[in-house]
CSV table of C-alpha atoms and ligand atoms in Angstrom, one decimal:
chain,number,residue,atom,x,y,z
Y,1,UNK,CA,-13.2,91.1,19.7
Y,2,UNK,CA,-16.5,90.1,21.2
Y,3,UNK,CA,-19.6,90.2,19.2
Y,4,UNK,CA,-21.7,93.4,19.3
Y,5,UNK,CA,-24.5,93.4,21.8
Y,6,UNK,CA,-27.1,92.5,19.3
Y,7,UNK,CA,-25.6,89.3,18.1
Y,8,UNK,CA,-24.3,88.3,21.5
Y,9,UNK,CA,-27.8,88.9,23.0
Y,10,UNK,CA,-29.6,86.5,20.9
Y,11,UNK,CA,-30.2,84.3,24.0
Y,12,UNK,CA,-31.0,80.8,23.2
Y,13,UNK,CA,-30.3,81.4,19.5
Y,14,UNK,CA,-27.1,82.8,20.2
Y,15,UNK,CA,-26.0,79.8,22.4
Y,16,UNK,CA,-27.2,77.6,19.7
Y,17,UNK,CA,-25.6,79.3,16.8
Y,18,UNK,CA,-22.6,80.8,18.5
Y,19,UNK,CA,-21.7,78.4,21.2
Y,20,UNK,CA,-21.3,79.3,24.8
Y,21,UNK,CA,-17.9,81.0,24.3
Y,22,UNK,CA,-18.6,84.3,22.9
Y,23,UNK,CA,-15.0,85.1,22.4
Y,24,UNK,CA,-15.0,82.1,20.2
Y,25,UNK,CA,-17.4,83.6,18.1
Y,26,UNK,CA,-15.3,86.4,16.8
Y,27,UNK,CA,-13.1,83.9,15.0
Y,28,UNK,CA,-15.9,81.8,14.0
Y,29,UNK,CA,-19.2,83.8,14.0
Y,30,UNK,CA,-20.7,80.9,12.1
Y,31,UNK,CA,-22.5,77.9,12.8
Y,32,UNK,CA,-24.3,75.7,10.5
Y,33,UNK,CA,-27.8,75.5,11.3
Y,34,UNK,CA,-28.5,72.0,11.0
Y,35,UNK,CA,-25.6,69.7,10.8
Y,36,UNK,CA,-26.2,66.1,9.4
Y,37,UNK,CA,-24.3,63.3,10.9
Y,38,UNK,CA,-21.0,64.6,10.0
Y,39,UNK,CA,-20.9,67.2,12.8
Y,40,UNK,CA,-22.7,70.3,14.0
Y,41,UNK,CA,-23.4,72.0,17.2
Y,42,UNK,CA,-22.0,74.9,18.9
Y,43,UNK,CA,-19.1,77.0,17.6
Y,44,UNK,CA,-15.7,75.6,18.3
Y,45,UNK,CA,-13.1,78.0,19.8
Y,46,UNK,CA,-11.4,79.7,16.7
Y,47,UNK,CA,-11.8,76.8,14.6
Y,48,UNK,CA,-13.3,76.6,11.0
Y,49,UNK,CA,-17.2,76.7,10.6
Y,50,UNK,CA,-18.5,73.8,12.8
Y,51,UNK,CA,-21.0,71.4,11.5
Y,52,UNK,CA,-21.1,69.5,8.1
Y,53,UNK,CA,-18.4,71.7,6.3
Y,54,UNK,CA,-15.8,70.9,9.0
Y,55,UNK,CA,-15.6,67.4,7.6
Y,56,UNK,CA,-18.2,66.7,5.2
Y,57,UNK,CA,-17.4,64.8,2.0
Y,58,UNK,CA,-17.8,68.0,0.1
Y,59,UNK,CA,-18.6,71.4,1.0
Y,60,UNK,CA,-15.1,72.7,0.7
Y,61,UNK,CA,-12.8,70.1,-0.9
Y,62,UNK,CA,-9.1,71.0,-0.5
Y,63,UNK,CA,-8.0,74.1,-2.3
Y,64,UNK,CA,-11.6,75.1,-2.9
Y,65,UNK,CA,-13.4,78.3,-2.5
Y,66,UNK,CA,-15.1,76.9,0.6
Y,67,UNK,CA,-12.1,75.7,2.3
Y,68,UNK,CA,-10.5,79.1,1.9
Y,69,UNK,CA,-13.7,80.8,3.3
Y,70,UNK,CA,-13.9,78.3,6.0
Y,71,UNK,CA,-10.4,79.1,7.3
Y,72,UNK,CA,-11.8,82.6,8.4
Y,73,UNK,CA,-14.9,81.2,9.8
Y,74,UNK,CA,-17.1,82.1,6.8
Y,75,UNK,CA,-19.2,80.2,4.3
Y,76,UNK,CA,-18.9,80.4,0.4
Y,77,UNK,CA,-22.0,79.4,-1.4
Y,78,UNK,CA,-23.7,79.5,-4.7
Y,79,UNK,CA,-27.2,79.7,-6.1
Y,80,UNK,CA,-28.2,76.3,-7.3
Y,81,UNK,CA,-30.9,75.0,-9.7
Y,82,UNK,CA,-32.4,71.6,-9.4
Y,83,UNK,CA,-32.6,71.0,-13.0
Y,84,UNK,CA,-28.8,71.6,-13.7
Y,85,UNK,CA,-28.0,69.6,-10.7
Y,86,UNK,CA,-30.1,66.4,-12.1
Y,87,UNK,CA,-28.9,66.9,-15.7
Y,88,UNK,CA,-25.5,68.3,-15.7
Y,89,UNK,CA,-22.5,66.3,-14.1
Y,90,UNK,CA,-20.0,69.1,-14.4
Y,91,UNK,CA,-22.3,71.5,-12.8
Y,92,UNK,CA,-23.0,68.9,-10.0
Y,93,UNK,CA,-19.4,68.2,-9.4
Y,94,UNK,CA,-18.2,71.9,-9.2
Y,95,UNK,CA,-21.0,72.6,-6.7
Y,96,UNK,CA,-20.1,69.9,-4.5
Y,97,UNK,CA,-16.4,70.7,-4.5
Y,98,UNK,CA,-16.2,74.4,-4.5
Y,99,UNK,CA,-19.2,75.7,-2.2
Y,100,UNK,CA,-20.2,74.9,1.4
Y,101,UNK,CA,-23.4,77.1,1.3
Y,102,UNK,CA,-26.3,76.4,-1.1
Y,103,UNK,CA,-29.3,78.5,-1.8
Y,104,UNK,CA,-32.1,77.6,-4.4
Y,105,UNK,CA,-32.1,80.0,-7.0
Y,106,UNK,CA,-35.8,79.6,-7.6
Y,107,UNK,CA,-37.1,76.3,-6.1
Y,108,UNK,CA,-38.0,77.6,-2.5
Y,109,UNK,CA,-39.7,80.7,-3.6
Y,110,UNK,CA,-43.6,81.1,-3.2
Y,111,UNK,CA,-44.4,80.4,-6.9
Y,112,UNK,CA,-42.8,77.1,-7.0
Y,113,UNK,CA,-43.7,75.9,-3.5
Y,114,UNK,CA,-47.6,77.2,-3.4
Y,115,UNK,CA,-48.6,78.0,-6.9
Y,116,UNK,CA,-52.1,77.2,-5.6
Y,117,UNK,CA,-53.6,78.1,-2.4
Y,118,UNK,CA,-52.6,75.6,0.4
Y,119,UNK,CA,-51.2,73.2,-2.1
Y,120,UNK,CA,-47.6,72.8,-1.4
Y,121,UNK,CA,-44.8,71.2,-3.6
Y,122,UNK,CA,-41.4,70.9,-2.1
Y,123,UNK,CA,-39.9,68.4,-4.6
Y,124,UNK,CA,-37.5,70.7,-6.3
Y,125,UNK,CA,-36.5,72.6,-3.1
Y,126,UNK,CA,-36.0,69.3,-1.5
Y,127,UNK,CA,-33.7,68.2,-4.3
Y,128,UNK,CA,-31.5,71.2,-3.5
Y,129,UNK,CA,-31.6,70.7,0.3
Y,130,UNK,CA,-30.8,66.9,-0.3
Y,131,UNK,CA,-27.8,67.7,-2.4
Y,132,UNK,CA,-26.5,70.2,0.1
Y,133,UNK,CA,-26.8,67.7,2.9
Y,134,UNK,CA,-25.2,64.9,1.1
Y,135,UNK,CA,-22.3,67.2,0.3
Y,136,UNK,CA,-21.7,68.7,3.7
Y,137,UNK,CA,-23.2,72.0,2.7
Y,138,UNK,CA,-25.1,74.7,4.8
Y,139,UNK,CA,-28.5,75.8,3.4
Y,140,UNK,CA,-30.0,79.2,3.0
Y,141,UNK,CA,-33.7,79.6,2.4
Y,142,UNK,CA,-34.6,82.0,-0.2
Y,143,UNK,CA,-37.2,83.6,0.1
Y,144,UNK,CA,-40.3,83.7,2.0
Y,145,UNK,CA,-41.8,87.1,1.2
Y,146,UNK,CA,-41.1,88.9,-2.0
Y,147,UNK,CA,-43.0,91.0,-4.6
Y,148,UNK,CA,-41.8,88.7,-7.4
Y,149,UNK,CA,-42.3,85.0,-7.7
Y,150,UNK,CA,-45.6,85.3,-6.0
Y,151,UNK,CA,-48.5,83.3,-7.4
Y,152,UNK,CA,-51.5,85.1,-9.0
Y,153,UNK,CA,-53.8,83.9,-6.4
Y,154,UNK,CA,-51.9,85.8,-3.7
Y,155,UNK,CA,-51.7,89.0,-5.8
Y,156,UNK,CA,-55.5,88.7,-6.2
Y,157,UNK,CA,-56.2,88.8,-2.5
Y,158,UNK,CA,-57.9,92.1,-1.6
Y,159,UNK,CA,-58.3,92.4,2.2
Y,160,UNK,CA,-55.7,92.5,5.0
Y,161,UNK,CA,-57.0,89.5,6.7
Y,162,UNK,CA,-56.7,87.4,3.5
Y,163,UNK,CA,-53.2,88.7,2.8
Y,164,UNK,CA,-52.1,88.1,6.5
Y,165,UNK,CA,-53.5,84.5,6.5
Y,166,UNK,CA,-52.0,83.5,3.1
Y,167,UNK,CA,-48.5,84.9,4.3
Y,168,UNK,CA,-48.7,83.4,7.8
Y,169,UNK,CA,-49.7,80.1,6.4
Y,170,UNK,CA,-47.0,80.2,3.7
Y,171,UNK,CA,-44.5,81.0,6.3
Y,172,UNK,CA,-45.5,78.4,8.7
Y,173,UNK,CA,-45.8,75.7,6.2
Y,174,UNK,CA,-42.6,76.4,4.2
Y,175,UNK,CA,-40.4,77.0,7.5
Y,176,UNK,CA,-41.8,74.2,9.2
Y,177,UNK,CA,-41.1,71.8,6.1
Y,178,UNK,CA,-37.4,72.8,6.2
Y,179,UNK,CA,-37.0,73.1,9.9
Y,180,UNK,CA,-33.9,71.8,11.2
Y,181,UNK,CA,-32.2,72.1,7.7
Y,182,UNK,CA,-32.0,75.8,7.1
Y,183,UNK,CA,-29.1,77.9,8.5
Y,184,UNK,CA,-30.6,81.0,7.4
Y,185,UNK,CA,-33.8,82.5,5.7
Y,186,UNK,CA,-34.1,85.3,3.5
Y,187,UNK,CA,-37.4,86.4,5.2
Y,188,UNK,CA,-38.2,89.3,3.0
Y,189,UNK,CA,-36.5,90.2,-0.2
Y,190,UNK,CA,-36.4,93.8,-1.9
Y,191,UNK,CA,-39.1,95.6,-0.1
Y,192,UNK,CA,-37.9,99.0,-1.3
Y,193,UNK,CA,-38.2,100.4,-4.8
Y,194,UNK,CA,-35.6,102.0,-6.9
Y,195,UNK,CA,-37.0,105.5,-7.0
Y,196,UNK,CA,-35.2,108.3,-5.4
Y,197,UNK,CA,-37.6,108.1,-2.3
Y,198,UNK,CA,-36.8,104.2,-1.9
Y,199,UNK,CA,-40.5,103.7,-1.2
Y,200,UNK,CA,-42.0,100.5,-0.2
Y,201,UNK,CA,-42.8,98.5,-3.2
Y,202,UNK,CA,-46.2,97.7,-4.5
Y,203,UNK,CA,-47.1,94.2,-3.5
Y,204,UNK,CA,-50.0,92.4,-1.8
Y,205,UNK,CA,-48.2,92.5,1.5
Y,206,UNK,CA,-47.7,96.3,1.7
Y,207,UNK,CA,-50.7,97.3,-0.1
Y,208,UNK,CA,-52.9,95.6,2.4
Y,209,UNK,CA,-50.8,95.3,5.4
Y,210,UNK,CA,-48.5,98.3,5.3
Y,211,UNK,CA,-45.0,98.2,6.2
Y,212,UNK,CA,-45.7,96.0,9.3
Y,213,UNK,CA,-45.8,93.0,7.0
Y,214,UNK,CA,-42.2,92.8,7.3
Y,215,UNK,CA,-42.1,92.6,11.1
Y,216,UNK,CA,-44.9,90.2,11.0
Y,217,UNK,CA,-43.0,87.9,8.6
Y,218,UNK,CA,-40.0,87.8,10.7
Y,219,UNK,CA,-41.9,87.2,14.0
Y,220,UNK,CA,-43.7,84.4,12.2
Y,221,UNK,CA,-40.6,82.7,10.9
Y,222,UNK,CA,-38.9,82.9,14.3
Y,223,UNK,CA,-41.9,81.4,15.9
Y,224,UNK,CA,-41.7,78.4,13.6
Y,225,UNK,CA,-38.0,78.0,13.6
Y,226,UNK,CA,-36.4,79.7,16.7
Y,227,UNK,CA,-32.7,78.6,15.6
Y,228,UNK,CA,-32.6,79.6,12.0
Y,229,UNK,CA,-30.9,83.0,11.4
Y,230,UNK,CA,-33.4,85.5,9.6
Y,231,UNK,CA,-32.2,88.0,7.2
Y,232,UNK,CA,-33.5,90.9,5.3
Y,233,UNK,CA,-32.1,90.8,1.6
Y,234,UNK,CA,-31.8,93.5,-1.0
Y,235,UNK,CA,-29.9,95.1,-3.9
Y,236,UNK,CA,-28.8,98.7,-4.6
Y,237,UNK,CA,-27.7,99.0,-1.0
Y,238,UNK,CA,-24.1,98.3,-1.6
Y,239,UNK,CA,-23.2,102.0,-1.6
Y,240,UNK,CA,-24.6,105.2,0.0
Y,241,UNK,CA,-28.2,106.1,-1.2
Y,242,UNK,CA,-31.8,106.3,-0.4
Y,243,UNK,CA,-32.3,102.6,-0.6
Y,244,UNK,CA,-29.5,101.9,1.9
Y,245,UNK,CA,-30.9,104.6,4.2
Y,246,UNK,CA,-34.2,102.9,3.9
Y,247,UNK,CA,-32.9,99.6,4.9
Y,248,UNK,CA,-31.0,100.9,7.8
Y,249,UNK,CA,-34.2,102.8,8.9
Y,250,UNK,CA,-36.2,99.6,8.6
Y,251,UNK,CA,-33.5,97.7,10.7
Y,252,UNK,CA,-33.4,100.3,13.3
Y,253,UNK,CA,-37.3,100.0,13.8
Y,254,UNK,CA,-37.2,96.4,13.8
Y,255,UNK,CA,-34.5,96.3,16.5
Y,256,UNK,CA,-36.5,99.0,18.6
Y,257,UNK,CA,-39.5,96.8,18.5
Y,258,UNK,CA,-37.6,93.7,19.4
Y,259,UNK,CA,-38.5,92.0,16.1
Y,260,UNK,CA,-36.3,89.0,15.7
Y,261,UNK,CA,-33.8,89.9,12.9
Y,262,UNK,CA,-30.2,88.7,12.7
Y,263,UNK,CA,-28.8,90.2,9.5
Y,264,UNK,CA,-29.0,91.9,6.0
Y,265,UNK,CA,-28.0,90.4,2.9
Y,266,UNK,CA,-26.3,92.6,0.2
Y,267,UNK,CA,-27.1,91.0,-3.0
Y,268,UNK,CA,-24.3,92.6,-5.0
Y,269,UNK,CA,-25.4,92.4,-8.5
Y,270,UNK,CA,-22.9,94.8,-10.0
Y,271,UNK,CA,-21.1,96.1,-13.1
Y,272,UNK,CA,-17.4,96.4,-13.8
Y,273,UNK,CA,-17.5,100.1,-12.5
Y,274,UNK,CA,-19.6,100.4,-9.5
Y,275,UNK,CA,-19.8,100.2,-6.6
Y,276,UNK,CA,-16.3,100.0,-5.0
Y,277,UNK,CA,-15.3,97.6,-2.2
Y,278,UNK,CA,-14.9,100.7,0.0
Y,279,UNK,CA,-18.6,101.8,-0.6
Y,280,UNK,CA,-19.7,98.1,0.2
Y,281,UNK,CA,-17.7,98.0,3.2
Y,282,UNK,CA,-19.2,101.4,4.4
Y,283,UNK,CA,-22.6,100.2,3.6
Y,284,UNK,CA,-22.1,96.9,5.4
Y,285,UNK,CA,-20.8,98.7,8.4
Y,286,UNK,CA,-24.0,100.7,8.9
Y,287,UNK,CA,-25.7,97.4,9.5
Y,288,UNK,CA,-23.0,95.8,11.6
Y,289,UNK,CA,-22.7,99.0,13.7
Y,290,UNK,CA,-26.4,98.2,14.7
Y,291,UNK,CA,-25.2,94.8,16.1
Y,292,UNK,CA,-26.4,92.5,13.1
Y,293,UNK,CA,-24.5,90.4,10.8
Y,294,UNK,CA,-24.2,90.9,7.0
Y,295,UNK,CA,-23.4,88.9,4.0
Y,296,UNK,CA,-22.8,89.2,0.2
Y,297,UNK,CA,-25.9,87.1,-0.8
Y,298,UNK,CA,-26.0,87.1,-4.6
Y,299,UNK,CA,-22.8,88.4,-6.1
Y,300,UNK,CA,-22.3,88.6,-9.9
Y,301,UNK,CA,-20.0,91.0,-11.8
Y,302,UNK,CA,-21.6,91.5,-15.4
Y,303,UNK,CA,-19.3,92.3,-18.2
Y,304,UNK,CA,-21.7,94.1,-20.4
Y,305,UNK,CA,-23.2,97.7,-20.2
Y,306,UNK,CA,-24.7,100.0,-22.6
Y,307,UNK,CA,-21.9,101.9,-24.5
Y,308,UNK,CA,-19.1,99.5,-23.3
Y,309,UNK,CA,-15.9,100.0,-25.5
Y,310,UNK,CA,-13.3,98.0,-23.5
Y,311,UNK,CA,-12.1,94.7,-24.9
Y,312,UNK,CA,-13.0,91.3,-23.5
Y,313,UNK,CA,-9.6,90.7,-22.1
Y,314,UNK,CA,-9.6,94.1,-20.3
Y,315,UNK,CA,-13.2,93.5,-18.9
Y,316,UNK,CA,-12.2,90.0,-17.8
Y,317,UNK,CA,-9.2,91.3,-15.8
Y,318,UNK,CA,-11.4,94.1,-14.5
Y,319,UNK,CA,-13.9,91.5,-13.3
Y,320,UNK,CA,-11.3,89.7,-11.4
Y,321,UNK,CA,-10.2,92.8,-9.7
Y,322,UNK,CA,-13.9,93.7,-8.9
Y,323,UNK,CA,-14.6,90.3,-7.4
Y,324,UNK,CA,-11.3,90.6,-5.2
Y,325,UNK,CA,-12.4,94.1,-4.1
Y,326,UNK,CA,-15.9,93.2,-3.2
Y,327,UNK,CA,-15.1,89.9,-1.5
Y,328,UNK,CA,-12.5,91.8,0.4
Y,329,UNK,CA,-15.2,94.1,1.8
Y,330,UNK,CA,-16.8,91.1,3.4
Y,331,UNK,CA,-13.3,89.6,4.5
Y,332,UNK,CA,-12.7,93.0,6.2
Y,333,UNK,CA,-15.7,92.8,8.5
Y,334,UNK,CA,-15.8,90.0,10.9
Y,335,UNK,CA,-19.7,90.1,11.0
Y,336,UNK,CA,-19.9,89.4,7.2
Y,337,UNK,CA,-20.6,85.7,7.6
Y,338,UNK,CA,-20.8,84.5,4.1
Y,339,UNK,CA,-20.4,85.3,0.3
Y,340,UNK,CA,-22.6,83.7,-2.2
Y,341,UNK,CA,-22.3,83.9,-6.0
Y,342,UNK,CA,-25.5,83.8,-7.9
Y,343,UNK,CA,-24.8,80.8,-9.9
Y,344,UNK,CA,-22.1,78.1,-10.6
Y,345,UNK,CA,-21.3,78.8,-14.4
Y,346,UNK,CA,-21.8,81.7,-16.9
Y,347,UNK,CA,-23.7,79.3,-19.0
Y,348,UNK,CA,-26.8,79.4,-16.9
Y,349,UNK,CA,-26.6,82.8,-15.2
Y,350,UNK,CA,-29.8,84.7,-15.2
Y,351,UNK,CA,-28.1,87.7,-16.9
Y,352,UNK,CA,-27.1,85.4,-19.8
Y,353,UNK,CA,-30.4,83.5,-20.3
Y,354,UNK,CA,-32.5,86.7,-20.2
Y,355,UNK,CA,-32.1,90.1,-21.7
Y,356,UNK,CA,-32.2,93.1,-19.5
Y,357,UNK,CA,-32.3,96.6,-21.0
Y,358,UNK,CA,-30.7,98.2,-17.8
Y,359,UNK,CA,-27.8,95.6,-18.1
Y,360,UNK,CA,-26.8,96.5,-21.7
Y,361,UNK,CA,-25.9,93.8,-24.4
Y,362,UNK,CA,-24.5,90.5,-23.2
Y,363,UNK,CA,-23.0,88.1,-22.7
Y,364,UNK,CA,-22.5,89.1,-19.2
Y,365,UNK,CA,-20.5,86.1,-18.1
Y,366,UNK,CA,-20.7,87.3,-14.5
Y,367,UNK,CA,-19.6,84.3,-12.5
Y,368,UNK,CA,-16.5,82.7,-11.4
Y,369,UNK,CA,-16.7,79.5,-13.8
Y,370,UNK,CA,-16.9,80.0,-17.7
Y,371,UNK,CA,-19.7,78.4,-19.7
Y,372,UNK,CA,-17.3,75.5,-20.3
Y,373,UNK,CA,-16.5,75.2,-16.6
Y,374,UNK,CA,-13.0,76.7,-16.7
Y,375,UNK,CA,-11.9,78.7,-13.6
Y,376,UNK,CA,-11.8,82.4,-14.7
Y,377,UNK,CA,-9.4,85.1,-13.6
Y,378,UNK,CA,-12.2,86.0,-11.1
Y,379,UNK,CA,-12.1,82.7,-9.5
Y,380,UNK,CA,-8.3,83.1,-8.8
Y,381,UNK,CA,-8.7,86.5,-7.5
Y,382,UNK,CA,-11.6,85.6,-5.3
Y,383,UNK,CA,-9.7,82.6,-3.8
Y,384,UNK,CA,-6.6,84.7,-3.1
Y,385,UNK,CA,-8.6,87.2,-1.2
Y,386,UNK,CA,-10.2,84.5,0.7
Y,387,UNK,CA,-6.8,83.1,1.6
Y,388,UNK,CA,-5.7,86.5,2.7
Y,389,UNK,CA,-3.2,86.6,-0.1
E,1,G3I,O1,-38.2,76.1,-14.6
E,1,G3I,C1,-39.4,76.6,-14.5
E,1,G3I,C2,-40.4,76.0,-15.3
E,1,G3I,O2,-40.6,74.7,-15.0
E,1,G3I,C3,-41.8,76.6,-15.2
E,1,G3I,O3,-42.7,76.1,-16.1
E,1,G3I,C4,-41.6,78.1,-15.6
E,1,G3I,C5,-43.0,78.8,-15.5
E,1,G3I,O4,-42.7,80.2,-15.5
E,1,G3I,O5,-40.7,78.8,-14.8
E,1,G3I,C6,-39.4,78.2,-14.8
E,1,G3I,O6,-38.7,78.8,-13.8
E,1,G3I,C7,-38.0,79.9,-14.0
E,1,G3I,C8,-36.9,79.9,-12.9
E,1,G3I,O7,-36.2,81.2,-12.9
E,1,G3I,C9,-36.0,78.6,-13.0
E,1,G3I,O8,-35.1,78.8,-14.0
E,1,G3I,C10,-39.0,81.1,-13.7
E,1,G3I,O9,-39.9,81.1,-14.9
E,1,G3I,C11,-38.1,82.3,-13.7
E,1,G3I,O10,-38.9,83.6,-13.4
E,1,G3I,C12,-37.0,82.3,-12.8
E,1,G3I,O11,-36.2,83.4,-12.6
E,1,G3I,C13,-35.4,83.6,-11.4
E,1,G3I,C14,-35.8,84.9,-10.9
E,1,G3I,O12,-35.0,85.2,-9.8
E,1,G3I,C15,-37.3,85.0,-10.5
E,1,G3I,O13,-37.5,84.0,-9.4
E,1,G3I,C16,-34.0,83.6,-11.7
E,1,G3I,O14,-33.6,82.3,-12.2
E,1,G3I,C17,-33.1,83.9,-10.5
E,1,G3I,O15,-31.8,84.2,-10.9
E,1,G3I,C18,-33.7,85.3,-10.0
E,1,G3I,O16,-33.0,85.6,-8.8
E,1,G3I,C19,-33.2,86.8,-8.1
E,1,G3I,C20,-33.2,86.6,-6.6
E,1,G3I,O17,-34.2,85.7,-6.3
E,1,G3I,C21,-33.5,88.0,-5.8
E,1,G3I,N1,-32.5,88.9,-6.4
E,1,G3I,C22,-32.4,89.1,-7.8
E,1,G3I,C23,-32.1,87.8,-8.5
E,1,G3I,C24,-32.1,88.2,-10.0
E,1,G3I,O18,-33.3,88.5,-10.5
């Protein structure tokens, strides 16, 4: 199947990312943005993901989640933390063996990279990028513009010009710093709120620039790195509802204005009960029908909820089924280019290290490896779906 017009019409970007043979892209819709010496370049005809994962030292050891995903032309990633990489040998070994796509859970956000106006610190982000490249992994940049992890000095800006200057300089500097290493940027994250109207969230960007800040951010990022894929990323869009409608409307407006956008990330932070794989597949299709790519960008399936009465073995079995169902939704759409779990081990999951009323009592143990680094039933069920079993 040839790619929808939008993806095929990326011009120079599509030639770089998808190679000259568009028909080849339907099997391998991916390309790694920047391949270290181990490989890279245009998509190969029907083969696994070109670039470092094709033969890198890591990024898909035999029998791994990444190797299974690679066979269908996809990436399988994890959110990584620089501190754990440097201090926890088991964490580092599993990250290198199981995944071929790395995203910084925190280290490339605005707060850690530009805490003070025009003073940049890429130390921790570079540690993750270095680890990824050393292990044959592609890299996702997360995230350039978000209402959270935004420094106080940005929140204090009170004129459109000041906010636009700050946003543009941040995007210019961060995207330039990682240029040639980032396969895809989450350019804007979580622009809509959780109210029934799915309104634009309060943020210095929306409050001062209106909704056009989104288009401006995408245009700016493409101008700095014309070869990186540019995605919008959000949660609560994995099933029909006002936020999904708002994101589809946003994407349609961006496309109509020829704003460079290549895809939408479906975070997929979910419970044991909702949403289903069918609902996620339907939601993704609303975006791929517009000619864009999608991905599962931050999946975790939490075990806890307020009022939970099921015993733990039942919940762990259900968790495995939920991962299989949701990952299956991505596998069923050839424009779903990657799946990323939001962490390596339950031990460090954001849902286990913090308490959230909305999530109910933990431990949530939402990931594929236990706190003692054992493969869980969810690992096995995910691997089976990736292998098409
Ligand atoms: O490690 C630093 C420490 O050195 C510093 O002194 C301290 C100052 O606040 O911050 C520490 O960093 C923490 C960071 O996680 C690393 O552990 C931050 O406080 C903490 O806010 C940050 O939380 C992250 C959160 O995003 C906010 O950036 C979570 O780990 C991360 O899982 C979460 O991920 C988000 C996605 O980006 C977007 N989608 C939702 C998802 C879950 O909230």
